[in-house]
Short mmCIF file of C-alpha atoms (C1' of nucleotides) in Angstrom, two decimals:
data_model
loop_
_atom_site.label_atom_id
_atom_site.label_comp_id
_atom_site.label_asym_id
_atom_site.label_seq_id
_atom_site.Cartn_x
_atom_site.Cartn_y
_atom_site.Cartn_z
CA UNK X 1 0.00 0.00 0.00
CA UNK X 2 1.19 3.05 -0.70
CA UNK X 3 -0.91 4.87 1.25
CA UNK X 4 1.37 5.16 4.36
CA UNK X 5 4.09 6.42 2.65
CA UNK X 6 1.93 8.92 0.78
CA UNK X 7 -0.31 10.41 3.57
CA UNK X 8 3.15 10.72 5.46
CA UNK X 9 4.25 13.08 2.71
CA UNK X 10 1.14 14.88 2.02
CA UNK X 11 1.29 15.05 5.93
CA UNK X 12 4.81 17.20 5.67
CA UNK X 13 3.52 19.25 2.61
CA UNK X 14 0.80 20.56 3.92
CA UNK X 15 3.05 21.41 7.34
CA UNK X 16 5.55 23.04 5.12
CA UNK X 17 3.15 24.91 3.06
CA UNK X 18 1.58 26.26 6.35
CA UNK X 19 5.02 27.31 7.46
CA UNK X 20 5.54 29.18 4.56
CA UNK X 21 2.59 30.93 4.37
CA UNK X 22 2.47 31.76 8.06
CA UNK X 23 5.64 33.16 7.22
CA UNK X 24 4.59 35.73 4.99
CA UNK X 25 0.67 36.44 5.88
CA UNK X 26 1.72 36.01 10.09
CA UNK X 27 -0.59 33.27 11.68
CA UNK X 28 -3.31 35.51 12.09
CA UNK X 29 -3.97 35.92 8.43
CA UNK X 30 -3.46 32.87 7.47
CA UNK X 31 -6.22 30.85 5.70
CA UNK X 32 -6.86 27.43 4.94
CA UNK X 33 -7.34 28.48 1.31
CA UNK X 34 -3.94 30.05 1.31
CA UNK X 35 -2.13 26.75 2.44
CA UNK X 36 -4.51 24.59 0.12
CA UNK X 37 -2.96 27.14 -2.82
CA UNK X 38 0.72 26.86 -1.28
CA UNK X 39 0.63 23.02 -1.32
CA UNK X 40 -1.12 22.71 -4.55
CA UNK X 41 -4.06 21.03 -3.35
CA UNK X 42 -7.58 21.73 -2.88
CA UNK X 43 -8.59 23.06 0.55
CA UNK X 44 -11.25 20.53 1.83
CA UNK X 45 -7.93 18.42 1.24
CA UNK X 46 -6.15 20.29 4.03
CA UNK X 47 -9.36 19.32 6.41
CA UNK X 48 -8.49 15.99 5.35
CA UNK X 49 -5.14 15.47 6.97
CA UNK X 50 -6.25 18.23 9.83
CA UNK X 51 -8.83 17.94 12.10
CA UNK X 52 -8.74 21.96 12.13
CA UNK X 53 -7.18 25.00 11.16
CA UNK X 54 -6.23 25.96 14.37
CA UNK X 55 -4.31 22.32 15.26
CA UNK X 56 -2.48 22.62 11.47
CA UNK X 57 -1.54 26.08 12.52
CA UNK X 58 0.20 24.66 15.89
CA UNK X 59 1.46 21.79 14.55
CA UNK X 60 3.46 23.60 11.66
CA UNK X 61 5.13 26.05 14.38
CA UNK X 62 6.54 23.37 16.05
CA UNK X 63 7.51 21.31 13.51
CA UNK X 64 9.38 24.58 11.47
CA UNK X 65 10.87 25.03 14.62
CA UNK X 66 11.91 21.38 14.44
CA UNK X 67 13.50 21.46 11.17
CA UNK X 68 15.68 24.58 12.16
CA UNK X 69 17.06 22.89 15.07
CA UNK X 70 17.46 19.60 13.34
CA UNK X 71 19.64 21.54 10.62
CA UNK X 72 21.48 23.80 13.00
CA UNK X 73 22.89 20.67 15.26
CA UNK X 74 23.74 18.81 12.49
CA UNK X 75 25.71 21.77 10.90
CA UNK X 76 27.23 22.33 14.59
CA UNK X 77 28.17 18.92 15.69
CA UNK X 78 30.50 18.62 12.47
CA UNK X 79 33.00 21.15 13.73
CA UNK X 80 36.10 20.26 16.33
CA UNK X 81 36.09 23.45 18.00
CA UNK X 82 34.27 24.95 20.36
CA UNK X 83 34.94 27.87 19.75
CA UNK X 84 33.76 27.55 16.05
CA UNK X 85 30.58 25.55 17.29
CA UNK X 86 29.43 28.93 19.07
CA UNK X 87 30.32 31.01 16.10
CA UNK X 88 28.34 29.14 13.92
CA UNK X 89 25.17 28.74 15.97
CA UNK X 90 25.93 32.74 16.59
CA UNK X 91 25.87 32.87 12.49
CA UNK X 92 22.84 30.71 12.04
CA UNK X 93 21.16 32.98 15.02
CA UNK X 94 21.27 36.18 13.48
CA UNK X 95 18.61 36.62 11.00
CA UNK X 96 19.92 37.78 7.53
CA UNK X 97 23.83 37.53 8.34
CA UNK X 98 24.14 34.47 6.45
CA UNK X 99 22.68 35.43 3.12
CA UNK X 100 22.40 31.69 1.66
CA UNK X 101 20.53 30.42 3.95
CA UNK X 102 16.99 30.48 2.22
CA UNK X 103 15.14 33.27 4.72
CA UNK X 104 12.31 30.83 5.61
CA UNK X 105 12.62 33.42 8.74
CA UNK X 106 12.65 31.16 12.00
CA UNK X 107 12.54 34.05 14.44
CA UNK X 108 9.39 35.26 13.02
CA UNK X 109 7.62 31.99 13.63
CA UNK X 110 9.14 32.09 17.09
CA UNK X 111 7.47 35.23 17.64
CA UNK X 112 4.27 33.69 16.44
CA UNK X 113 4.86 30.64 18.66
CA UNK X 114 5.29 32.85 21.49
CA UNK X 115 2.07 34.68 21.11
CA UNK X 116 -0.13 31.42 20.97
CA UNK X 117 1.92 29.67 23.92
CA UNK X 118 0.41 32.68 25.71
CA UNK X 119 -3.04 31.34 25.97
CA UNK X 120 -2.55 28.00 24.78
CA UNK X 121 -1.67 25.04 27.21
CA UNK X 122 -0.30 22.87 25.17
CA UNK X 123 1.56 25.45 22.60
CA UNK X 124 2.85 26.63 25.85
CA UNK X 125 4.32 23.06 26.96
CA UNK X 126 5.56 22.58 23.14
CA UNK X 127 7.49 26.53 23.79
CA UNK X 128 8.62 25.13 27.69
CA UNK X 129 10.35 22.03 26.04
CA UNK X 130 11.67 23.56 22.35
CA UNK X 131 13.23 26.30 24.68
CA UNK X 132 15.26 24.20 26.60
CA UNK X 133 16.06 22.32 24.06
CA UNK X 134 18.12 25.88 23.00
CA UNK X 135 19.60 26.29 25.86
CA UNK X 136 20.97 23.35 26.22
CA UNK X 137 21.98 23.12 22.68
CA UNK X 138 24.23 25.82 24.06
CA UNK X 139 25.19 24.22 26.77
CA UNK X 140 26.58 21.68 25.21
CA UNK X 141 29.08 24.05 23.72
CA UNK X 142 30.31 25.20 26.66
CA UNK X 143 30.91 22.12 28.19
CA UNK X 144 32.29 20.83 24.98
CA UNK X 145 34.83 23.88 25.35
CA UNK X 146 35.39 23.50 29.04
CA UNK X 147 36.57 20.45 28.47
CA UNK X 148 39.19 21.03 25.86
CA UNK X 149 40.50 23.61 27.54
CA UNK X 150 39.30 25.84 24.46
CA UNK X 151 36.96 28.33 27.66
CA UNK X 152 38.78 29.03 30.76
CA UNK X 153 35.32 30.54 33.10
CA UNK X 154 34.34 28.17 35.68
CA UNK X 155 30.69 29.40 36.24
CA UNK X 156 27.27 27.37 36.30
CA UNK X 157 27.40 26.34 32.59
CA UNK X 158 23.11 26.69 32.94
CA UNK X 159 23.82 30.30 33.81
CA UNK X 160 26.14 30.79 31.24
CA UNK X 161 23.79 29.08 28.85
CA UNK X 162 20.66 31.01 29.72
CA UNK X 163 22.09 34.52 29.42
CA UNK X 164 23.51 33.65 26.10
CA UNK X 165 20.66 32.09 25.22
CA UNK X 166 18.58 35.38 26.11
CA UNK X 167 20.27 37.66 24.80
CA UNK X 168 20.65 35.99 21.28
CA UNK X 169 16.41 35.84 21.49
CA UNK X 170 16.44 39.46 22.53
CA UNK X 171 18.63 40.61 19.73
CA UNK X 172 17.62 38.77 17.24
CA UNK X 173 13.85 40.17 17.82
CA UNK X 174 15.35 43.40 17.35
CA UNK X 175 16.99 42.28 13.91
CA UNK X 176 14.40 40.56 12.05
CA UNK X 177 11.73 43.55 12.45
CA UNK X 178 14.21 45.43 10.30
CA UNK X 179 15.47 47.78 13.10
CA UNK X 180 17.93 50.01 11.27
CA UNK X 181 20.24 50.81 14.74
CA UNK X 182 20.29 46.93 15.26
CA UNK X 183 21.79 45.32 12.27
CA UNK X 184 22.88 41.96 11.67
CA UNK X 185 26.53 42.66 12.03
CA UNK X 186 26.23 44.35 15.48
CA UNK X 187 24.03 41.88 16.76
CA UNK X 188 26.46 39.19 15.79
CA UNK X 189 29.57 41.46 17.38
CA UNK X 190 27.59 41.90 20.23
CA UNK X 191 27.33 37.69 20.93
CA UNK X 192 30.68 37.46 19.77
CA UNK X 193 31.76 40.05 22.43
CA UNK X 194 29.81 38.56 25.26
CA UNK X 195 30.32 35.02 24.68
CA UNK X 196 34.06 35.55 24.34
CA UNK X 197 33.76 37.58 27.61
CA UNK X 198 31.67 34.96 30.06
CA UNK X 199 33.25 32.22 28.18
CA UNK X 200 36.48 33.24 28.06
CA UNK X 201 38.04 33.28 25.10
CA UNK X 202 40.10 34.79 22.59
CA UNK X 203 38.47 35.07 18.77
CA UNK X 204 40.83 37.37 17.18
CA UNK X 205 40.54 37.64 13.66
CA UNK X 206 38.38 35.36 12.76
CA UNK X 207 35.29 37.81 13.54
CA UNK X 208 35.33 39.23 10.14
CA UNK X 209 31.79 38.94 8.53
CA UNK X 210 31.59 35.98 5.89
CA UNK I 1 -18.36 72.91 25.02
CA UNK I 2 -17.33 69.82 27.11
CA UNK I 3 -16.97 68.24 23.70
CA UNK I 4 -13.21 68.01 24.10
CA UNK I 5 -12.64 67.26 27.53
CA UNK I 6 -15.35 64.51 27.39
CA UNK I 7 -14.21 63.35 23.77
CA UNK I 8 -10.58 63.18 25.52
CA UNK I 9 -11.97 61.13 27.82
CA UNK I 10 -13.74 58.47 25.86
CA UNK I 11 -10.78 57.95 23.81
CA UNK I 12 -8.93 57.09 26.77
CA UNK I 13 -11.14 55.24 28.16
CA UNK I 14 -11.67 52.86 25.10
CA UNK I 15 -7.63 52.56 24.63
CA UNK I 16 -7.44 51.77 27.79
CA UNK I 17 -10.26 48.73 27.72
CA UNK I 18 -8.97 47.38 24.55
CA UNK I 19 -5.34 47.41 26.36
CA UNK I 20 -6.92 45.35 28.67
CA UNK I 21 -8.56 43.13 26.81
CA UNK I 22 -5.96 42.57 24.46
CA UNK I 23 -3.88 41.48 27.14
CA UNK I 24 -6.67 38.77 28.31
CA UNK I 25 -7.47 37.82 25.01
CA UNK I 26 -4.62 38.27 22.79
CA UNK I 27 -5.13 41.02 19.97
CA UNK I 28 -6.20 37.99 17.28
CA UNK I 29 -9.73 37.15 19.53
CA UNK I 30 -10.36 40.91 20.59
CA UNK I 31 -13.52 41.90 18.85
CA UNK I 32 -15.24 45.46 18.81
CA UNK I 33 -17.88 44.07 21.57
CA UNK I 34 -15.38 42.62 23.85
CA UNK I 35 -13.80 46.34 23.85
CA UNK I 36 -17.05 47.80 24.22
CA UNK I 37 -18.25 45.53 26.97
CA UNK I 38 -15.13 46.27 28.95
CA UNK I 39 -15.56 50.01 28.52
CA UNK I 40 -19.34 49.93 29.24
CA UNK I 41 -20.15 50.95 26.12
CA UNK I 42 -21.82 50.29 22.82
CA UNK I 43 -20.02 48.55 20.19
CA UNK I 44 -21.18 51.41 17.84
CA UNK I 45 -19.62 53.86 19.79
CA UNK I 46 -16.42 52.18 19.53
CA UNK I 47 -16.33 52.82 16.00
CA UNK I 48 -17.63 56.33 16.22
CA UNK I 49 -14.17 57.23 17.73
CA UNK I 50 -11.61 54.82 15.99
CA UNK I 51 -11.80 54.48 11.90
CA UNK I 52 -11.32 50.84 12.32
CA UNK I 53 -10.76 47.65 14.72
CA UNK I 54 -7.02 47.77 13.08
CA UNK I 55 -6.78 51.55 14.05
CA UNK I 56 -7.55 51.15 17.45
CA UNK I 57 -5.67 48.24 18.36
CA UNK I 58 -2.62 49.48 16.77
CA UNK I 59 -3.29 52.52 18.98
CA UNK I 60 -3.98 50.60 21.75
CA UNK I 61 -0.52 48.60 21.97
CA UNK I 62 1.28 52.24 21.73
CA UNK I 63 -0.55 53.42 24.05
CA UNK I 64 -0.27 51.22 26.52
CA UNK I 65 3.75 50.49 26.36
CA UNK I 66 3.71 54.55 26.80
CA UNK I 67 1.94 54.45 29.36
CA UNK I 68 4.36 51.65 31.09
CA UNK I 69 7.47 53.72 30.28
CA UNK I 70 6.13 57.57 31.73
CA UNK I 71 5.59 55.02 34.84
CA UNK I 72 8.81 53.38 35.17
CA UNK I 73 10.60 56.89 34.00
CA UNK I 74 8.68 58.91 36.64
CA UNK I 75 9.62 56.39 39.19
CA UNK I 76 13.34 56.01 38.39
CA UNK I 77 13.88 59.99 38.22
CA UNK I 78 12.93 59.59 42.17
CA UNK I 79 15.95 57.47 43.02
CA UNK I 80 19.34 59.26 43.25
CA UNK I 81 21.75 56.51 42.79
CA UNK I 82 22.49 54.75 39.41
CA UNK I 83 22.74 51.59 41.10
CA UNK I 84 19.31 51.87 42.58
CA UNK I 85 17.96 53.58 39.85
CA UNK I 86 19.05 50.11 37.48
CA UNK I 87 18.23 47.90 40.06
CA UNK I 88 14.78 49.28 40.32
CA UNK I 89 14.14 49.34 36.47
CA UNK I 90 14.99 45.70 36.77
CA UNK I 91 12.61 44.87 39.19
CA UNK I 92 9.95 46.88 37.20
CA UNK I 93 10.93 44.36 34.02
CA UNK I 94 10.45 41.41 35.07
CA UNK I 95 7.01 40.12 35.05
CA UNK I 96 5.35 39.07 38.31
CA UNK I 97 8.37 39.92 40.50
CA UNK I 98 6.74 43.28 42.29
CA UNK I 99 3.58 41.87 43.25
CA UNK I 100 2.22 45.20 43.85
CA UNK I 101 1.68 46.10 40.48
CA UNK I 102 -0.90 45.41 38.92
CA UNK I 103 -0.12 42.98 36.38
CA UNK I 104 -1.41 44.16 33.19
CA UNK I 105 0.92 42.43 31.66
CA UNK I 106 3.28 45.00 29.99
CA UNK I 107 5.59 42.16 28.47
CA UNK I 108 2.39 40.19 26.55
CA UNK I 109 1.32 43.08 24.49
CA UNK I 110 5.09 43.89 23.68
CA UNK I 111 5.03 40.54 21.72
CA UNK I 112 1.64 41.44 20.18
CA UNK I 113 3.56 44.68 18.93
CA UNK I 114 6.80 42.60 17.93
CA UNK I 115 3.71 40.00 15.56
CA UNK I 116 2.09 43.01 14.46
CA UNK I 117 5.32 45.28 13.57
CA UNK I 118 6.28 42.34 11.28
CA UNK I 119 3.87 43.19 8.66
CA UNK I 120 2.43 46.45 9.32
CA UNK I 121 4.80 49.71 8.72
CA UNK I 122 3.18 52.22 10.84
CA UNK I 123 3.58 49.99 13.95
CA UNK I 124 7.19 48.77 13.05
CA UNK I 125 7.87 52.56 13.25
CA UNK I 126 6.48 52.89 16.45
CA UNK I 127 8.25 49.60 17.69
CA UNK I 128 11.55 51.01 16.53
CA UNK I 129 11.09 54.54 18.39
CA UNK I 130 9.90 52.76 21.91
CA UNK I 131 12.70 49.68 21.39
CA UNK I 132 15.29 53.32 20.91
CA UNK I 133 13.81 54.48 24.03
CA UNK I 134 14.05 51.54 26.22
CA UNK I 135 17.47 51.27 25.09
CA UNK I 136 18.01 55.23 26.09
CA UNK I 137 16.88 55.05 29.58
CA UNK I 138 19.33 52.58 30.44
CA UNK I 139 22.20 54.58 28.63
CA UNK I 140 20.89 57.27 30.27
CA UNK I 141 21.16 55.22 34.16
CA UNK I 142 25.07 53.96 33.04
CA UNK I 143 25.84 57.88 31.91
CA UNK I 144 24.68 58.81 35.47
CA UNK I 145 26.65 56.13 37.39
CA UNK I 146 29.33 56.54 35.18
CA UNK I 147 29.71 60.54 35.49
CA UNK I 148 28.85 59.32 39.78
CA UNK I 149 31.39 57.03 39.52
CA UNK I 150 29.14 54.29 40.72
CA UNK I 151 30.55 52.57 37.52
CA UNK I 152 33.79 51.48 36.65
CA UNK I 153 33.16 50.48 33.05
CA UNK I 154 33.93 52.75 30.01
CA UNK I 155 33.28 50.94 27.45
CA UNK I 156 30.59 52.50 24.57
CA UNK I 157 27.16 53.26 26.49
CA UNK I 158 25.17 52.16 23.58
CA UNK I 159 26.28 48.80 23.15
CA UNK I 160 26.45 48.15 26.47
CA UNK I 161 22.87 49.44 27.27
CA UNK I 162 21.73 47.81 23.86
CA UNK I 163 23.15 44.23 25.76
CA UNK I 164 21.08 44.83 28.46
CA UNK I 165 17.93 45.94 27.12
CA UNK I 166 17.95 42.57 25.02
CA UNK I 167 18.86 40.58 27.48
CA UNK I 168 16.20 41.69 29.61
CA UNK I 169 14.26 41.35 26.95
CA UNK I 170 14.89 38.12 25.99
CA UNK I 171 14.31 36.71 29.52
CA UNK I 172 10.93 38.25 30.02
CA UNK I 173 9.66 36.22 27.07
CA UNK I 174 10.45 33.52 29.14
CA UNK I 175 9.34 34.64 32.45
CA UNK I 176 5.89 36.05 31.23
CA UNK I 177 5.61 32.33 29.55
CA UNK I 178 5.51 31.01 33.10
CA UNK I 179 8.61 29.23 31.97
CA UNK I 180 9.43 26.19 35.03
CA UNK I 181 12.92 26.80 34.64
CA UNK I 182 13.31 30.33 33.84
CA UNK I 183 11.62 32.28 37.03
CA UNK I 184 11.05 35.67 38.29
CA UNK I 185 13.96 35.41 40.77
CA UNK I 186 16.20 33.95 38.06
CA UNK I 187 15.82 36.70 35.95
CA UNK I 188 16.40 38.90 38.40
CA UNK I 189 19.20 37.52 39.21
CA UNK I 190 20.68 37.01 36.04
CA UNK I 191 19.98 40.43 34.98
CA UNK I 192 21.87 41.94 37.87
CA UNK I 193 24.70 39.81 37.51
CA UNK I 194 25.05 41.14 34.26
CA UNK I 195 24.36 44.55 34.89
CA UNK I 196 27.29 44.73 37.83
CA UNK I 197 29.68 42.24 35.74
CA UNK I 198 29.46 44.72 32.55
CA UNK I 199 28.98 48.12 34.38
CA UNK I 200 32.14 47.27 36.78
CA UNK I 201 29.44 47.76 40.12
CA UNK I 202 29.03 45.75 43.78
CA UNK I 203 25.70 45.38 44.69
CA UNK I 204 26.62 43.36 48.19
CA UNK I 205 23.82 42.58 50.48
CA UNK I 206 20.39 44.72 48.59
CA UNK I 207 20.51 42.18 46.15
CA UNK I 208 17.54 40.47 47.86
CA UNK I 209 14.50 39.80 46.99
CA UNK I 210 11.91 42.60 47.60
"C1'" DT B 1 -3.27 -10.67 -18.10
"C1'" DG B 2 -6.89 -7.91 -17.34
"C1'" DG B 3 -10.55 -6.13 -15.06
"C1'" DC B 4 -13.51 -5.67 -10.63
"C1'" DG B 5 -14.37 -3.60 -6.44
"C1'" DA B 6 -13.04 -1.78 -1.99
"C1'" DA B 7 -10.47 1.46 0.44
"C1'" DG B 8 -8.21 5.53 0.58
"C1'" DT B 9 -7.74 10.42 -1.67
"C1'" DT B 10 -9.18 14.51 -3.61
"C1'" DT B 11 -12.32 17.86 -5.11
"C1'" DG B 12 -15.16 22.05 -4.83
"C1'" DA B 13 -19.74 23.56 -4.00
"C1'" DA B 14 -22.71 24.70 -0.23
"C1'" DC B 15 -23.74 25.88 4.61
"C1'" DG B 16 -23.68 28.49 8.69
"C1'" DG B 17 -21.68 31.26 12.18
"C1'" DT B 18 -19.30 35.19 13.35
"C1'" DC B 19 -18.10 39.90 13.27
"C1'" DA B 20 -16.66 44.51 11.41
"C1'" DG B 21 -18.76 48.21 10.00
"C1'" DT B 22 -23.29 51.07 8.87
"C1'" DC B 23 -27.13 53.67 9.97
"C1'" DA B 24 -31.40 55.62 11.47
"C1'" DA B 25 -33.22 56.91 15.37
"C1'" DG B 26 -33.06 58.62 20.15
"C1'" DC B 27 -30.67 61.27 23.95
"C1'" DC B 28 -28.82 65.14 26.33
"C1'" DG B 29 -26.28 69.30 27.29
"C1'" DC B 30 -26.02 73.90 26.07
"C1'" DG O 1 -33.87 73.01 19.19
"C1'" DC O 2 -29.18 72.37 17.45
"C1'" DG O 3 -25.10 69.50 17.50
"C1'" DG O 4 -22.50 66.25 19.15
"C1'" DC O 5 -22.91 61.61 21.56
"C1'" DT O 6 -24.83 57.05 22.03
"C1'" DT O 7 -27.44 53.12 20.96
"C1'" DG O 8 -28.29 48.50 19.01
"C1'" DA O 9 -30.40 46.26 15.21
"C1'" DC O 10 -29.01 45.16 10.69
"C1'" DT O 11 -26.12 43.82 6.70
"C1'" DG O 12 -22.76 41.86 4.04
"C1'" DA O 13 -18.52 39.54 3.58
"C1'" DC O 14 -15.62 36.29 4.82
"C1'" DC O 15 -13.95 31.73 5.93
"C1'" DG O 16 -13.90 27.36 8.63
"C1'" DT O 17 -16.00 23.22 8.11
"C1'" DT O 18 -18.98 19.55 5.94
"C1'" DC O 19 -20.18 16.43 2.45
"C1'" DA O 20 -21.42 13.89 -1.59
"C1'" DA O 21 -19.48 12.71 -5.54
"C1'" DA O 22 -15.45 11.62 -8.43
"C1'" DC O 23 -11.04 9.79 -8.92
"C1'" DT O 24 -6.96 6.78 -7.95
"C1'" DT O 25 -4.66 2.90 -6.32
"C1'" DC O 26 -3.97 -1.70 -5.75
"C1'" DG O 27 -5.02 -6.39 -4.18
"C1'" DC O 28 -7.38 -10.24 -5.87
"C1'" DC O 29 -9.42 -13.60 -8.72
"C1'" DA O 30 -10.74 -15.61 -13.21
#
DNA sequence: TGGCGAAGTTTGAACGGTCAGTCAAGCCGC
DNA sequence: GCGGCTTGACTGACCGTTCAAACTTCGCCA
């Protein structure tokens, strides 16, 4: 039967197509008709695979959120430093400083996820556990560093993890609204600065832009 | 003609109920009525003095962030030392740690600005001015402890105050989330730590909880 | 091999509820 | 009694959801 395989696919189109569109309309003014059009189906087809707008709508926050994590730890766990793990989660973490990286702009969703996990429960618990996922994502870094001698401070790596973690979300609201005294490049110096600081470390030259 | 005093008034008055409401609703399920209900008024009159649901709701989220920064500003001119004067607009950021206040929860309508700046202009200018402003008033606090020499650090105000305000910002996300991990006290720790790490500062024994 | 039918997909038209916005008619202060 | 204020019933559009009918797939049997 092919139907497993299928349905599992038109499952994960219809989630990406949501993502997308949420991404450009915002969640509020998105319609089913607009994520029938996206995925190239009808829109009583959407109803099919969804028991409701609203649940599609959750379910494709999370699972864009997913994906970006899912690519950003693969990327990270490939390098040997530490040092050059927490650049390049800095570089993935600042929206628009890596120009390739097709702007399917996470930050925005997370601003969407936060404003639904405010009044629902189980958005909320979905927020809870994605966010520590983050911080520990970071973390890991440190202790990675810690370890190899690569980051000499000795403090409570969840402290150290929390306020990085923080301030990355706090800058990088600032940057993807557009804010023209927060760009991308002095976001990213600014988590370069502190990181290197609390951490510390030395990263010389290497903070030239890409 | 009491015309403009009592025209003054109503528009006020309405701003003030849809701030409220938004913040118990979330702006995506605050209709005209709800507005109207909590102003004791008639959904008509709503729209006699707003143009549109959009207008007034965008007005509302100005309004009421201005109205939470003449508060905190008013209050922090009192104190006369820049360590009290920071610690204090600390405790007034994050959520749920003065119990006092009435909790209409400044932090959940900043996010329904940051979802609604993303796509409409007009209120991604106003999000830009009152994110500059935030930012000010703490460059404003180091510049007075600096100049007091409360402060030892000289590094540039704005990037230092432009840390702070994001990480602040970033934790509150968490901490108006009802976050397990991430709690009022946390913050508030975290925060201060920062503040007297980057602004070279002791803060000794009045580090306490309120 | 080929064709039958059942189960799973897909469609789009139709329904119904919900609101934003309108308006005609009253109210009240000056 | 004029002019601004206030009401609340009404309207029209919009969109989530339902549903019956069509289409596709594929296992099964002759």
């Amino acid at each position: 039967m092919a139907t497993n395989r299928q349905t599992k696919d038109r499952h994960q189109e219809i989630l990406d197509a949501a993502a997308r569109v949420i991404t450009e309309r915002g969640l509020a003014e998105t319609r089913i008709s607009d994520v029938a059009e996206q995925a190239g189906v009808s829109p009583g087809l959407i109803l099919y695979y969804f028991e409701s707008k609203d649940r599609l709508l959750a379910e494709a926050l999370t699972f864009a959120n997913d994906q970006f994590y899912l690519r950003t730890s693969r990327e990270i766990r490939r390098l040997p430093s530490a040092v050059d793990q927490l650049r390049r989660l800095i570089d993935l973490s600042v929206p628009g400083y890596l120009p390739e990286y097709e702007r399917l702009d996470e930050w925005a969703l997370w601003i969407e996820v936060w404003v639904r996990a405010l009044r629902d429960k189980e958005m909320a618990k979905d927020r809870e556990v994605l966010d520590e996922r983050w911080r520990s994502q970071i973390a890991d870094i440190i202790r990675n560093g810690r370890s190899s001698g690569e980051f000499g401070s000795t403090e409570d790596v969840d402290e150290l993890a929390l306020r990085l973690a923080s301030l990355i979300d706090g800058l990088a609201i600032q940057v993807v609204m557009n804010d023209s005294k927060v760009t991308p490049e002095r976001m990213h110096r600014a988590c370069m600065h502190v990181a290197a600081h609390e951490l510390g470390f030395e990263f010389a030259k290497s903070d030239v832009s890409p």
